[in-house]
Short mmCIF file of C-alpha atoms in Angstrom, two decimals:
data_model
loop_
_atom_site.label_atom_id
_atom_site.label_comp_id
_atom_site.label_asym_id
_atom_site.label_seq_id
_atom_site.Cartn_x
_atom_site.Cartn_y
_atom_site.Cartn_z
CA MET A 121 146.75 -11.23 208.92
CA ASP A 122 144.02 -12.88 208.49
CA SER A 123 140.98 -10.72 209.73
CA GLN A 124 142.74 -7.85 207.43
CA ILE A 125 143.02 -9.50 204.48
CA LEU A 126 139.16 -10.21 205.02
CA TYR A 127 138.68 -6.26 205.80
CA LEU A 128 141.14 -5.68 202.55
CA THR A 129 138.12 -7.26 200.18
CA LEU A 130 134.87 -5.74 202.16
CA ALA A 131 136.34 -2.81 200.95
CA LEU A 132 137.24 -3.05 197.68
CA LEU A 133 134.47 -5.40 197.74
CA ALA A 134 132.07 -1.88 198.67
CA LEU A 135 133.94 0.11 196.17
CA GLY A 136 133.44 -1.66 193.33
CA LEU A 137 130.06 -2.30 194.08
CA ALA A 138 130.17 1.96 195.36
CA LEU A 139 131.29 2.49 191.36
CA ASN A 140 128.84 0.40 190.35
CA ILE A 141 125.55 1.87 191.04
CA LYS A 142 127.19 5.91 190.16
CA LEU A 143 128.23 4.33 186.40
CA THR A 144 124.36 2.49 186.67
CA LEU A 145 122.80 5.44 187.58
CA SER A 146 125.00 7.76 185.14
CA VAL A 147 124.26 5.57 182.64
CA LEU A 148 119.54 5.99 183.34
CA HIS A 149 120.92 9.49 183.83
CA THR A 150 121.91 10.16 180.18
CA THR A 151 119.52 7.68 178.36
CA ARG A 152 116.07 9.66 180.13
CA ARG A 153 117.46 13.04 178.73
CA GLU A 154 117.90 12.30 176.28
CA ARG A 155 114.94 10.10 175.59
CA ASP A 156 113.32 13.08 177.36
CA THR A 157 115.26 15.31 173.74
CA LEU A 158 112.74 16.86 171.07
CA GLU A 159 113.64 17.04 167.65
CA ALA A 160 114.29 20.01 166.13
CA LEU A 161 110.53 20.94 163.77
CA PRO A 162 110.85 20.39 160.43
CA PRO A 163 110.08 23.29 157.50
CA GLY A 164 106.53 23.27 156.93
CA ALA A 165 105.73 22.10 160.82
CA PRO A 166 103.68 24.53 162.86
CA VAL A 167 105.40 26.22 165.28
CA PRO A 168 104.33 26.08 168.84
CA ALA A 169 102.23 29.25 170.35
CA VAL A 170 103.86 29.90 173.57
CA PRO A 171 104.13 32.47 174.85
CA ALA A 172 107.62 35.32 175.75
CA ARG A 173 108.11 38.12 177.41
CA ALA A 174 109.74 41.29 175.92
CA LEU A 175 112.43 41.98 178.21
CA ARG A 176 111.32 46.03 177.89
CA GLY A 177 107.89 46.95 179.07
CA GLY A 178 107.00 43.35 179.97
CA VAL A 179 104.29 42.94 176.88
CA VAL A 180 103.07 38.82 176.47
CA HIS A 181 103.45 38.01 172.61
CA ARG A 182 102.33 34.84 170.97
CA LEU A 183 105.53 33.15 169.60
CA GLY A 184 103.77 30.77 166.48
CA ALA A 185 100.63 32.22 166.44
CA GLU A 186 98.76 33.87 163.55
CA GLY A 187 98.57 36.85 161.64
CA GLN A 188 102.42 38.30 161.73
CA ALA A 189 105.80 36.85 159.95
CA ALA A 190 108.96 36.50 162.16
CA ALA A 191 112.48 35.78 162.68
CA LEU A 192 113.02 34.29 166.04
CA LEU A 193 116.69 34.54 167.34
CA PHE A 194 118.40 31.98 169.27
CA LEU A 195 121.21 33.99 171.07
CA SER A 196 123.22 32.82 174.43
CA SER A 197 125.14 35.49 176.56
CA LYS A 198 127.92 31.98 176.68
CA CYS A 199 128.38 31.90 173.31
CA PRO A 200 131.91 34.47 171.45
CA LYS A 201 130.18 33.90 167.94
CA CYS A 202 126.26 35.74 169.25
CA LYS A 203 128.28 38.79 170.16
CA THR A 204 129.03 39.58 167.72
CA LYS A 205 126.07 38.86 165.30
CA LEU A 206 124.42 41.66 167.31
CA ALA A 207 125.42 44.02 165.11
CA GLU A 208 124.09 42.51 161.67
CA ILE A 209 120.67 41.64 163.87
CA GLY A 210 120.48 45.67 164.55
CA GLY A 211 121.04 46.77 160.97
CA MET A 212 118.48 44.59 159.77
CA LEU A 213 115.80 45.17 162.08
CA ALA A 214 114.84 48.39 159.99
CA PRO A 215 114.23 47.38 157.01
CA ALA A 216 112.69 44.37 158.34
CA GLU A 217 109.84 46.21 160.35
CA GLN A 218 109.25 48.27 156.43
CA ALA A 219 109.74 43.95 154.53
CA GLY A 220 106.76 43.48 157.48
CA LEU A 221 108.19 40.96 159.22
CA ASP A 222 109.22 40.59 163.17
CA ILE A 223 112.27 40.23 164.38
CA TRP A 224 112.77 38.96 167.54
CA ILE A 225 115.28 37.72 170.02
CA VAL A 226 114.45 34.78 172.21
CA SER A 227 115.65 33.39 175.13
CA HIS A 228 115.88 31.57 178.36
CA GLU A 229 118.61 33.58 180.03
CA PRO A 230 118.10 35.90 183.36
CA ALA A 231 117.13 39.43 182.76
CA TRP A 232 119.60 40.95 183.80
CA ARG A 233 121.81 38.00 182.07
CA LEU A 234 119.97 39.05 178.66
CA ARG A 235 120.05 42.98 179.35
CA GLN A 236 123.99 42.92 179.54
CA PHE A 237 124.93 41.14 176.87
CA LEU A 238 122.21 43.17 174.74
CA ARG A 239 123.59 46.04 176.14
CA GLY A 240 122.96 49.09 172.98
CA PHE A 241 120.50 46.83 171.40
CA PRO A 242 117.08 47.53 171.07
CA LEU A 243 115.78 45.77 174.09
CA THR A 244 111.70 45.09 172.73
CA ARG A 245 113.28 42.96 170.39
CA ALA A 246 113.84 40.87 172.84
CA LEU A 247 112.07 38.39 174.42
CA ARG A 248 111.73 35.69 177.38
CA VAL A 249 110.70 32.36 177.73
CA THR A 250 110.38 29.77 180.20
CA MET A 251 113.17 26.67 179.31
CA ARG A 252 110.19 24.36 178.39
CA ASP A 253 109.06 26.68 176.00
CA TYR A 254 112.61 27.41 174.90
CA ARG A 255 112.75 23.75 174.62
CA LEU A 256 110.08 23.49 172.99
CA LEU A 257 111.05 26.40 170.76
CA ASN A 258 115.19 24.73 170.00
CA PRO A 259 115.42 21.29 171.66
CA THR A 260 118.97 21.43 170.56
CA LEU A 261 119.45 24.92 172.28
CA ALA A 262 121.93 26.22 169.15
CA SER A 263 123.33 29.55 169.22
CA PRO A 264 123.43 31.38 167.38
CA ALA A 265 119.86 30.05 165.37
CA TYR A 266 117.14 30.72 163.78
CA MET A 267 113.71 29.81 162.28
CA MET A 268 111.92 32.22 159.59
CA VAL A 269 107.96 31.75 161.38
CA ASN A 270 104.96 32.70 157.83
CA HIS A 271 102.08 34.81 159.17
CA GLU A 272 100.60 31.36 159.29
CA GLY A 273 102.04 30.06 162.37
CA VAL A 274 104.25 27.69 160.11
CA LEU A 275 107.86 27.12 160.02
CA GLU A 276 109.85 28.38 156.42
CA ALA A 277 113.31 27.77 157.58
CA SER A 278 115.86 27.24 160.03
CA GLY A 279 119.50 26.99 160.88
CA MET A 280 122.46 28.82 161.86
CA ILE A 281 122.40 32.42 161.78
CA GLY A 282 124.88 32.65 158.84
CA ASP A 283 123.73 29.23 156.55
CA ASP A 284 122.27 30.55 152.87
CA ASN A 285 119.34 31.18 154.37
CA TRP A 286 120.52 33.85 155.83
CA LEU A 287 122.63 35.60 153.92
CA GLU A 288 118.74 34.94 151.62
CA LEU A 289 116.91 36.73 154.40
CA ARG A 290 119.21 38.82 154.70
CA ALA A 291 119.78 39.82 150.48
CA GLN A 292 116.29 40.55 150.56
CA LEU A 293 115.83 42.88 153.27
CA VAL A 294 118.34 44.60 151.17
CA ASP A 295 116.17 44.52 148.46
CA CYS A 296 113.83 45.82 149.61
CA VAL A 297 114.88 49.03 151.47
CA ALA A 298 115.94 49.71 147.55
CA GLU A 299 112.95 49.47 145.89
CA THR A 300 111.61 51.15 148.97
CA ALA A 301 114.16 54.25 148.13
CA ALA A 302 113.32 54.01 144.59
CA GLU A 303 109.55 54.42 144.41
CA GLY A 304 109.78 57.36 147.02
CA ALA A 305 112.01 58.95 144.53
CA PRO A 306 110.96 61.41 142.74
#
């Protein structure tokens, strides 16, 4: 009887030690992940110039490079709200082009999943980046999110698609189209 109690005690101690090690490693992993999480870029900060490959055509673009104002959109195929935003974004492409603004969907997802998600959307407006570069641009992995980058490669605004800055951009594009139509009318 005494040896059974001793074995049971040893088994419980071993189980307690294993659980303690597992919890300690879990805490270490979580703190390391939190420490390595980058802060979101503040407005006025230069956007990192990261290489991005077009989903169709394979052309490499430099996001954050000087020369062209851009709206970088972060959508996820796993986000139901993102799918509903595609029609709105598609309607903004032509007015944005007229206004001199590039609209890019930026993703780190596999090409096959991105193609499936963007079915019916111009794939030339979708760019793929590495997960490391995606985290530089969108450290919180928020979606549907955006970054407005001016022609100097500086962040003008960022947030969630549908917020006040986004609605202001949409209104400006509508005004731009109306002005262009008025100038072209006799």
